[in-house]
């Protein structure tokens, strides 16, 4: 295997997932994964551009960033690509008025969106709001539309909290797809457009990128595009050396997420 210095030659930036990579969410704000705070600090102190990508849809970006900062991460709201703001942009551009099947924690992201007389449904990780009544309301809205539009903030199957595994939005999205005979539009990972927007934010074109998938991220749902080349990273990667910087990446982001490394 080529030394890490050679494998990272020409790398321009890094896209980092958050939940399960930087921290495990849960009661009291969750817990940082060992080594992740230090790894982010070293990445941001290097020549690489860093962007955070998340499918988090139970919290606004402001709340998520505040939580991460309390855990010790150097991160700002402007460095995070999240699905709720992207969905709002789509709704405005297309004149869509959503029925929102979302968590109360992210509802503030949609404050400027007209929700009267819905002509689409936006579904996210609604947690306890995934009641029969709310699911049926979403179903009825879609069935009454001539051209039903279902927008899903991600399509994950489950995720990890400190208390255990939790169902994500994907199973509920699939239920509405099946009941209505439609296909959801996914905003967030693994949508190529979501990753492209993150790349654009750090000034890298999609055709320039390659993907680094740590052990533990075995689901292809997290890989942005078949065109991107996957590289395995072991849990004992040792030092990653570049002409400008050397840093350790041996004990972080190896469980439930992905790191995307972008190359010229």
PDB file of C-alpha atoms in Angstrom:
ATOM      1  CA  UNK A   1       0.000   0.000   0.000  1.00  0.00           C
ATOM      2  CA  UNK A   2       1.309   3.443  -0.893  1.00  0.00           C
ATOM      3  CA  UNK A   3       2.302   5.733   2.009  1.00  0.00           C
ATOM      4  CA  UNK A   4      -0.413   8.147   3.111  1.00  0.00           C
ATOM      5  CA  UNK A   5       1.667  11.065   1.901  1.00  0.00           C
ATOM      6  CA  UNK A   6       1.456   9.687  -1.646  1.00  0.00           C
ATOM      7  CA  UNK A   7      -2.220   8.769  -1.360  1.00  0.00           C
ATOM      8  CA  UNK A   8      -3.116  12.296  -0.269  1.00  0.00           C
ATOM      9  CA  UNK A   9      -0.947  14.088  -2.815  1.00  0.00           C
ATOM     10  CA  UNK A  10      -3.055  16.753  -4.524  1.00  0.00           C
ATOM     11  CA  UNK A  11      -5.880  16.585  -1.971  1.00  0.00           C
ATOM     12  CA  UNK A  12      -7.648  19.930  -1.720  1.00  0.00           C
ATOM     13  CA  UNK A  13     -10.263  19.466   0.969  1.00  0.00           C
ATOM     14  CA  UNK A  14     -12.338  17.216   3.201  1.00  0.00           C
ATOM     15  CA  UNK A  15     -16.081  16.730   3.622  1.00  0.00           C
ATOM     16  CA  UNK A  16     -16.930  15.395   7.074  1.00  0.00           C
ATOM     17  CA  UNK A  17     -20.153  13.795   8.197  1.00  0.00           C
ATOM     18  CA  UNK A  18     -21.195  14.716  11.749  1.00  0.00           C
ATOM     19  CA  UNK A  19     -23.462  12.224  13.511  1.00  0.00           C
ATOM     20  CA  UNK A  20     -21.642   8.960  14.190  1.00  0.00           C
ATOM     21  CA  UNK A  21     -18.390  10.455  12.872  1.00  0.00           C
ATOM     22  CA  UNK A  22     -17.737  13.448  15.105  1.00  0.00           C
ATOM     23  CA  UNK A  23     -20.187  12.657  17.884  1.00  0.00           C
ATOM     24  CA  UNK A  24     -22.951  10.295  19.021  1.00  0.00           C
ATOM     25  CA  UNK A  25     -26.171  12.207  19.662  1.00  0.00           C
ATOM     26  CA  UNK A  26     -28.251  11.575  22.752  1.00  0.00           C
ATOM     27  CA  UNK A  27     -29.403  12.940  26.088  1.00  0.00           C
ATOM     28  CA  UNK A  28     -27.492  15.927  27.404  1.00  0.00           C
ATOM     29  CA  UNK A  29     -26.182  16.886  23.956  1.00  0.00           C
ATOM     30  CA  UNK A  30     -24.469  13.600  23.123  1.00  0.00           C
ATOM     31  CA  UNK A  31     -20.788  12.750  23.365  1.00  0.00           C
ATOM     32  CA  UNK A  32     -17.825  13.489  21.116  1.00  0.00           C
ATOM     33  CA  UNK A  33     -16.191  10.411  19.590  1.00  0.00           C
ATOM     34  CA  UNK A  34     -12.682   9.926  20.957  1.00  0.00           C
ATOM     35  CA  UNK A  35     -10.117  11.907  18.984  1.00  0.00           C
ATOM     36  CA  UNK A  36     -12.620  13.714  16.762  1.00  0.00           C
ATOM     37  CA  UNK A  37     -12.282  17.171  18.328  1.00  0.00           C
ATOM     38  CA  UNK A  38      -8.507  17.043  17.935  1.00  0.00           C
ATOM     39  CA  UNK A  39      -8.730  15.657  14.386  1.00  0.00           C
ATOM     40  CA  UNK A  40     -11.033  18.464  13.240  1.00  0.00           C
ATOM     41  CA  UNK A  41      -8.725  21.056  14.789  1.00  0.00           C
ATOM     42  CA  UNK A  42      -5.731  19.593  12.950  1.00  0.00           C
ATOM     43  CA  UNK A  43      -7.595  19.404   9.659  1.00  0.00           C
ATOM     44  CA  UNK A  44      -8.662  23.035   9.963  1.00  0.00           C
ATOM     45  CA  UNK A  45      -5.110  24.017  10.838  1.00  0.00           C
ATOM     46  CA  UNK A  46      -3.800  22.320   7.693  1.00  0.00           C
ATOM     47  CA  UNK A  47      -3.827  23.525   4.087  1.00  0.00           C
ATOM     48  CA  UNK A  48      -7.036  21.546   3.418  1.00  0.00           C
ATOM     49  CA  UNK A  49     -10.477  23.074   3.015  1.00  0.00           C
ATOM     50  CA  UNK A  50     -13.011  21.550   5.410  1.00  0.00           C
ATOM     51  CA  UNK A  51     -16.792  21.314   5.032  1.00  0.00           C
ATOM     52  CA  UNK A  52     -19.276  19.530   7.290  1.00  0.00           C
ATOM     53  CA  UNK A  53     -22.143  17.610   5.642  1.00  0.00           C
ATOM     54  CA  UNK A  54     -25.058  16.263   7.638  1.00  0.00           C
ATOM     55  CA  UNK A  55     -28.509  14.779   7.209  1.00  0.00           C
ATOM     56  CA  UNK A  56     -29.412  16.030  10.689  1.00  0.00           C
ATOM     57  CA  UNK A  57     -33.080  16.999  10.506  1.00  0.00           C
ATOM     58  CA  UNK A  58     -34.118  17.140  14.154  1.00  0.00           C
ATOM     59  CA  UNK A  59     -32.144  20.310  14.846  1.00  0.00           C
ATOM     60  CA  UNK A  60     -31.605  23.602  13.075  1.00  0.00           C
ATOM     61  CA  UNK A  61     -28.075  24.327  11.929  1.00  0.00           C
ATOM     62  CA  UNK A  62     -27.730  26.922  14.677  1.00  0.00           C
ATOM     63  CA  UNK A  63     -28.731  24.421  17.378  1.00  0.00           C
ATOM     64  CA  UNK A  64     -26.489  21.687  15.945  1.00  0.00           C
ATOM     65  CA  UNK A  65     -23.470  23.985  15.726  1.00  0.00           C
ATOM     66  CA  UNK A  66     -24.077  25.250  19.261  1.00  0.00           C
ATOM     67  CA  UNK A  67     -24.172  21.677  20.511  1.00  0.00           C
ATOM     68  CA  UNK A  68     -20.953  20.769  18.699  1.00  0.00           C
ATOM     69  CA  UNK A  69     -19.182  23.864  19.992  1.00  0.00           C
ATOM     70  CA  UNK A  70     -20.141  22.903  23.547  1.00  0.00           C
ATOM     71  CA  UNK A  71     -18.484  19.543  22.904  1.00  0.00           C
ATOM     72  CA  UNK A  72     -15.295  21.374  21.922  1.00  0.00           C
ATOM     73  CA  UNK A  73     -15.474  21.467  18.115  1.00  0.00           C
ATOM     74  CA  UNK A  74     -14.256  24.481  16.144  1.00  0.00           C
ATOM     75  CA  UNK A  75     -17.214  24.863  13.789  1.00  0.00           C
ATOM     76  CA  UNK A  76     -19.482  27.634  12.535  1.00  0.00           C
ATOM     77  CA  UNK A  77     -22.952  27.556  11.018  1.00  0.00           C
ATOM     78  CA  UNK A  78     -21.606  28.736   7.675  1.00  0.00           C
ATOM     79  CA  UNK A  79     -19.386  25.649   7.396  1.00  0.00           C
ATOM     80  CA  UNK A  80     -22.304  23.192   7.527  1.00  0.00           C
ATOM     81  CA  UNK A  81     -24.249  21.844   4.547  1.00  0.00           C
ATOM     82  CA  UNK A  82     -27.598  20.542   5.822  1.00  0.00           C
ATOM     83  CA  UNK A  83     -30.791  19.404   4.059  1.00  0.00           C
ATOM     84  CA  UNK A  84     -33.351  21.792   5.595  1.00  0.00           C
ATOM     85  CA  UNK A  85     -31.920  25.011   4.076  1.00  0.00           C
ATOM     86  CA  UNK A  86     -31.463  23.203   0.747  1.00  0.00           C
ATOM     87  CA  UNK A  87     -35.098  22.047   0.845  1.00  0.00           C
ATOM     88  CA  UNK A  88     -36.294  25.586   1.582  1.00  0.00           C
ATOM     89  CA  UNK A  89     -34.462  26.850  -1.478  1.00  0.00           C
ATOM     90  CA  UNK A  90     -36.167  24.191  -3.630  1.00  0.00           C
ATOM     91  CA  UNK A  91     -39.594  25.062  -2.207  1.00  0.00           C
ATOM     92  CA  UNK A  92     -39.115  28.754  -2.980  1.00  0.00           C
ATOM     93  CA  UNK A  93     -37.789  28.154  -6.487  1.00  0.00           C
ATOM     94  CA  UNK A  94     -40.680  25.848  -7.413  1.00  0.00           C
ATOM     95  CA  UNK A  95     -43.479  27.679  -5.614  1.00  0.00           C
ATOM     96  CA  UNK A  96     -44.207  24.682  -3.394  1.00  0.00           C
ATOM     97  CA  UNK A  97     -46.220  24.918  -0.173  1.00  0.00           C
ATOM     98  CA  UNK A  98     -45.397  21.940   2.022  1.00  0.00           C
ATOM     99  CA  UNK A  99     -47.216  19.899   4.577  1.00  0.00           C
ATOM    100  CA  UNK A 100     -44.347  19.554   7.050  1.00  0.00           C
ATOM    101  CA  UNK A 101     -43.855  16.147   8.649  1.00  0.00           C
ATOM    102  CA  UNK A 102     -40.768  17.226  10.564  1.00  0.00           C
ATOM    103  CA  UNK A 103     -39.324  17.487  14.067  1.00  0.00           C
ATOM    104  CA  UNK A 104     -40.188  20.628  16.037  1.00  0.00           C
ATOM    105  CA  UNK A 105     -36.454  21.242  16.490  1.00  0.00           C
ATOM    106  CA  UNK A 106     -35.972  21.995  12.778  1.00  0.00           C
ATOM    107  CA  UNK A 107     -39.260  23.821  12.188  1.00  0.00           C
ATOM    108  CA  UNK A 108     -37.618  27.228  12.560  1.00  0.00           C
ATOM    109  CA  UNK A 109     -35.692  26.580   9.320  1.00  0.00           C
ATOM    110  CA  UNK A 110     -39.056  26.749   7.500  1.00  0.00           C
ATOM    111  CA  UNK A 111     -40.330  29.968   9.106  1.00  0.00           C
ATOM    112  CA  UNK A 112     -40.218  31.844   5.780  1.00  0.00           C
ATOM    113  CA  UNK A 113     -42.032  29.094   3.853  1.00  0.00           C
ATOM    114  CA  UNK A 114     -45.748  29.341   3.005  1.00  0.00           C
ATOM    115  CA  UNK A 115     -47.465  26.181   4.328  1.00  0.00           C
ATOM    116  CA  UNK A 116     -51.063  27.155   3.523  1.00  0.00           C
ATOM    117  CA  UNK A 117     -53.042  24.881   1.185  1.00  0.00           C
ATOM    118  CA  UNK A 118     -50.163  22.350   0.787  1.00  0.00           C
ATOM    119  CA  UNK A 119     -49.188  21.147  -2.687  1.00  0.00           C
ATOM    120  CA  UNK A 120     -46.357  18.879  -1.539  1.00  0.00           C
ATOM    121  CA  UNK A 121     -45.058  17.032   1.522  1.00  0.00           C
ATOM    122  CA  UNK A 122     -41.681  17.510   3.206  1.00  0.00           C
ATOM    123  CA  UNK A 123     -40.673  14.631   5.454  1.00  0.00           C
ATOM    124  CA  UNK A 124     -37.694  14.506   7.809  1.00  0.00           C
ATOM    125  CA  UNK A 125     -36.609  12.626  10.911  1.00  0.00           C
ATOM    126  CA  UNK A 126     -39.677  13.649  12.887  1.00  0.00           C
ATOM    127  CA  UNK A 127     -39.032  11.444  15.924  1.00  0.00           C
ATOM    128  CA  UNK A 128     -42.121  11.247  18.118  1.00  0.00           C
ATOM    129  CA  UNK A 129     -44.063  13.219  15.502  1.00  0.00           C
ATOM    130  CA  UNK A 130     -44.147  10.106  13.319  1.00  0.00           C
ATOM    131  CA  UNK A 131     -47.637   9.317  14.607  1.00  0.00           C
ATOM    132  CA  UNK A 132     -50.287   7.489  12.620  1.00  0.00           C
ATOM    133  CA  UNK A 133     -52.295  10.709  12.356  1.00  0.00           C
ATOM    134  CA  UNK A 134     -49.395  12.754  10.988  1.00  0.00           C
ATOM    135  CA  UNK A 135     -48.367  10.040   8.535  1.00  0.00           C
ATOM    136  CA  UNK A 136     -51.959   9.720   7.369  1.00  0.00           C
ATOM    137  CA  UNK A 137     -52.257  13.499   6.964  1.00  0.00           C
ATOM    138  CA  UNK A 138     -49.190  13.430   4.711  1.00  0.00           C
ATOM    139  CA  UNK A 139     -50.649  10.490   2.786  1.00  0.00           C
ATOM    140  CA  UNK A 140     -53.937  12.331   2.247  1.00  0.00           C
ATOM    141  CA  UNK A 141     -52.199  15.486   1.008  1.00  0.00           C
ATOM    142  CA  UNK A 142     -50.228  13.493  -1.556  1.00  0.00           C
ATOM    143  CA  UNK A 143     -53.215  11.448  -2.740  1.00  0.00           C
ATOM    144  CA  UNK A 144     -55.255  14.581  -3.382  1.00  0.00           C
ATOM    145  CA  UNK A 145     -52.609  16.070  -5.692  1.00  0.00           C
ATOM    146  CA  UNK A 146     -52.630  15.529  -9.447  1.00  0.00           C
ATOM    147  CA  UNK A 147     -48.819  15.521  -9.449  1.00  0.00           C
ATOM    148  CA  UNK A 148     -47.788  14.602  -5.899  1.00  0.00           C
ATOM    149  CA  UNK A 149     -44.384  15.806  -4.703  1.00  0.00           C
ATOM    150  CA  UNK A 150     -42.694  14.170  -1.719  1.00  0.00           C
ATOM    151  CA  UNK A 151     -39.417  15.738  -0.569  1.00  0.00           C
ATOM    152  CA  UNK A 152     -37.398  13.767   1.967  1.00  0.00           C
ATOM    153  CA  UNK A 153     -34.539  15.221   4.012  1.00  0.00           C
ATOM    154  CA  UNK A 154     -32.262  12.206   3.608  1.00  0.00           C
ATOM    155  CA  UNK A 155     -33.282   8.570   3.385  1.00  0.00           C
ATOM    156  CA  UNK A 156     -31.291   6.915   6.157  1.00  0.00           C
ATOM    157  CA  UNK A 157     -32.528   3.667   7.654  1.00  0.00           C
ATOM    158  CA  UNK A 158     -31.320   4.238  11.203  1.00  0.00           C
ATOM    159  CA  UNK A 159     -28.696   6.032  13.247  1.00  0.00           C
ATOM    160  CA  UNK A 160     -27.009   5.672  16.607  1.00  0.00           C
ATOM    161  CA  UNK A 161     -27.707   7.619  19.763  1.00  0.00           C
ATOM    162  CA  UNK A 162     -26.088   7.054  23.124  1.00  0.00           C
ATOM    163  CA  UNK A 163     -29.254   5.129  24.121  1.00  0.00           C
ATOM    164  CA  UNK A 164     -29.115   2.810  21.096  1.00  0.00           C
ATOM    165  CA  UNK A 165     -30.173   2.593  17.437  1.00  0.00           C
ATOM    166  CA  UNK A 166     -33.018   4.814  16.233  1.00  0.00           C
ATOM    167  CA  UNK A 167     -35.199   4.620  13.124  1.00  0.00           C
ATOM    168  CA  UNK A 168     -34.383   7.389  10.652  1.00  0.00           C
ATOM    169  CA  UNK A 169     -36.586   9.037   8.022  1.00  0.00           C
ATOM    170  CA  UNK A 170     -36.018   6.368   5.335  1.00  0.00           C
ATOM    171  CA  UNK A 171     -38.575   3.776   6.493  1.00  0.00           C
ATOM    172  CA  UNK A 172     -41.297   6.427   6.756  1.00  0.00           C
ATOM    173  CA  UNK A 173     -40.376   7.869   3.365  1.00  0.00           C
ATOM    174  CA  UNK A 174     -40.618   4.379   1.861  1.00  0.00           C
ATOM    175  CA  UNK A 175     -44.051   3.878   3.447  1.00  0.00           C
ATOM    176  CA  UNK A 176     -45.403   7.018   1.741  1.00  0.00           C
ATOM    177  CA  UNK A 177     -43.753   6.056  -1.547  1.00  0.00           C
ATOM    178  CA  UNK A 178     -45.403   2.632  -1.424  1.00  0.00           C
ATOM    179  CA  UNK A 179     -48.821   3.891  -0.328  1.00  0.00           C
ATOM    180  CA  UNK A 180     -48.963   6.659  -2.940  1.00  0.00           C
ATOM    181  CA  UNK A 181     -47.121   4.911  -5.773  1.00  0.00           C
ATOM    182  CA  UNK A 182     -44.584   7.728  -6.102  1.00  0.00           C
ATOM    183  CA  UNK A 183     -40.849   8.329  -5.765  1.00  0.00           C
ATOM    184  CA  UNK A 184     -39.517  10.805  -3.237  1.00  0.00           C
ATOM    185  CA  UNK A 185     -37.047  13.534  -4.110  1.00  0.00           C
ATOM    186  CA  UNK A 186     -34.176  13.172  -1.652  1.00  0.00           C
ATOM    187  CA  UNK A 187     -32.508  16.342  -0.380  1.00  0.00           C
ATOM    188  CA  UNK A 188     -29.381  15.429   1.555  1.00  0.00           C
ATOM    189  CA  UNK A 189     -27.062  12.443   1.447  1.00  0.00           C
ATOM    190  CA  UNK A 190     -26.772  10.497  -0.810  1.00  0.00           C
ATOM    191  CA  UNK A 191     -28.163  12.956  -3.375  1.00  0.00           C
ATOM    192  CA  UNK A 192     -25.390  14.000  -5.803  1.00  0.00           C
ATOM    193  CA  UNK A 193     -26.774  17.554  -5.827  1.00  0.00           C
ATOM    194  CA  UNK A 194     -26.320  17.777  -2.059  1.00  0.00           C
ATOM    195  CA  UNK A 195     -22.659  16.808  -2.318  1.00  0.00           C
ATOM    196  CA  UNK A 196     -22.159  19.141  -5.275  1.00  0.00           C
ATOM    197  CA  UNK A 197     -23.439  22.051  -3.210  1.00  0.00           C
ATOM    198  CA  UNK A 198     -20.938  21.186  -0.468  1.00  0.00           C
ATOM    199  CA  UNK A 199     -18.130  20.983  -3.014  1.00  0.00           C
ATOM    200  CA  UNK A 200     -19.099  24.328  -4.498  1.00  0.00           C
ATOM    201  CA  UNK A 201     -18.997  25.872  -1.021  1.00  0.00           C
ATOM    202  CA  UNK A 202     -15.287  25.026  -0.752  1.00  0.00           C
ATOM    203  CA  UNK A 203     -14.486  25.748  -4.383  1.00  0.00           C
ATOM    204  CA  UNK A 204     -14.069  22.217  -5.736  1.00  0.00           C
ATOM    205  CA  UNK A 205     -15.831  20.771  -8.782  1.00  0.00           C
ATOM    206  CA  UNK A 206     -17.474  17.354  -8.481  1.00  0.00           C
ATOM    207  CA  UNK A 207     -15.362  15.830 -11.246  1.00  0.00           C
ATOM    208  CA  UNK A 208     -12.259  16.626  -9.215  1.00  0.00           C
ATOM    209  CA  UNK A 209     -13.266  14.583  -6.165  1.00  0.00           C
ATOM    210  CA  UNK A 210     -12.568  11.153  -4.762  1.00  0.00           C
ATOM    211  CA  UNK A 211     -14.104   9.508  -1.704  1.00  0.00           C
ATOM    212  CA  UNK A 212     -12.521   8.075   1.413  1.00  0.00           C
ATOM    213  CA  UNK A 213     -14.848   5.649   3.239  1.00  0.00           C
ATOM    214  CA  UNK A 214     -13.633   4.490   6.663  1.00  0.00           C
ATOM    215  CA  UNK A 215     -14.312   0.989   7.979  1.00  0.00           C
ATOM    216  CA  UNK A 216     -17.770   0.926   9.510  1.00  0.00           C
ATOM    217  CA  UNK A 217     -19.325   2.973   6.692  1.00  0.00           C
ATOM    218  CA  UNK A 218     -20.371  -0.067   4.715  1.00  0.00           C
ATOM    219  CA  UNK A 219     -23.666   1.280   3.383  1.00  0.00           C
ATOM    220  CA  UNK A 220     -23.389   2.646  -0.142  1.00  0.00           C
ATOM    221  CA  UNK A 221     -26.171   5.077   0.786  1.00  0.00           C
ATOM    222  CA  UNK A 222     -23.424   7.382   2.045  1.00  0.00           C
ATOM    223  CA  UNK A 223     -21.319   7.352  -1.113  1.00  0.00           C
ATOM    224  CA  UNK A 224     -22.139  10.435  -3.194  1.00  0.00           C
ATOM    225  CA  UNK A 225     -21.748   9.012  -6.673  1.00  0.00           C
ATOM    226  CA  UNK A 226     -20.645   5.827  -8.425  1.00  0.00           C
ATOM    227  CA  UNK A 227     -18.228   8.030 -10.354  1.00  0.00           C
ATOM    228  CA  UNK A 228     -16.310   8.751  -7.175  1.00  0.00           C
ATOM    229  CA  UNK A 229     -13.544   6.266  -6.369  1.00  0.00           C
ATOM    230  CA  UNK A 230     -13.695   4.665  -2.908  1.00  0.00           C
ATOM    231  CA  UNK A 231     -10.578   4.168  -0.822  1.00  0.00           C
ATOM    232  CA  UNK A 232     -10.541   2.177   2.399  1.00  0.00           C
ATOM    233  CA  UNK A 233      -9.113   3.664   5.543  1.00  0.00           C
ATOM    234  CA  UNK A 234      -8.162   1.342   8.383  1.00  0.00           C
ATOM    235  CA  UNK A 235      -8.803   2.091  12.049  1.00  0.00           C
ATOM    236  CA  UNK A 236      -5.028   2.230  12.531  1.00  0.00           C
ATOM    237  CA  UNK A 237      -4.197   4.592   9.722  1.00  0.00           C
ATOM    238  CA  UNK A 238      -1.272   6.140  11.570  1.00  0.00           C
ATOM    239  CA  UNK A 239       0.058   9.479  10.431  1.00  0.00           C
ATOM    240  CA  UNK A 240      -1.213  11.148   7.279  1.00  0.00           C
ATOM    241  CA  UNK A 241       1.684  13.125   5.888  1.00  0.00           C
ATOM    242  CA  UNK A 242       1.521  15.924   3.365  1.00  0.00           C
ATOM    243  CA  UNK A 243       4.221  18.421   2.364  1.00  0.00           C
ATOM    244  CA  UNK A 244       2.724  21.043   4.682  1.00  0.00           C
ATOM    245  CA  UNK A 245       1.228  19.061   7.540  1.00  0.00           C
ATOM    246  CA  UNK A 246       1.269  15.811   9.455  1.00  0.00           C
ATOM    247  CA  UNK A 247      -1.602  14.709  11.662  1.00  0.00           C
ATOM    248  CA  UNK A 248      -2.935  11.572  13.324  1.00  0.00           C
ATOM    249  CA  UNK A 249      -6.228  10.060  12.101  1.00  0.00           C
ATOM    250  CA  UNK A 250      -6.115   6.745  13.919  1.00  0.00           C
ATOM    251  CA  UNK A 251      -9.086   6.849  16.275  1.00  0.00           C
ATOM    252  CA  UNK A 252     -11.849   8.870  14.692  1.00  0.00           C
ATOM    253  CA  UNK A 253     -14.620   8.605  12.075  1.00  0.00           C
ATOM    254  CA  UNK A 254     -14.274   4.854  11.767  1.00  0.00           C
ATOM    255  CA  UNK A 255     -17.702   3.752  12.922  1.00  0.00           C
ATOM    256  CA  UNK A 256     -20.785   5.077  11.241  1.00  0.00           C
ATOM    257  CA  UNK A 257     -20.015   7.768   8.691  1.00  0.00           C
ATOM    258  CA  UNK A 258     -17.824   8.837   5.867  1.00  0.00           C
ATOM    259  CA  UNK A 259     -15.022  11.189   5.026  1.00  0.00           C
ATOM    260  CA  UNK A 260     -14.901  12.493   1.479  1.00  0.00           C
ATOM    261  CA  UNK A 261     -11.452  13.565   0.341  1.00  0.00           C
ATOM    262  CA  UNK A 262     -11.406  15.861  -2.652  1.00  0.00           C
ATOM    263  CA  UNK A 263      -8.623  15.697  -5.195  1.00  0.00           C
ATOM    264  CA  UNK A 264      -7.556  17.903  -8.100  1.00  0.00           C
TER     265      UNK A 264
END
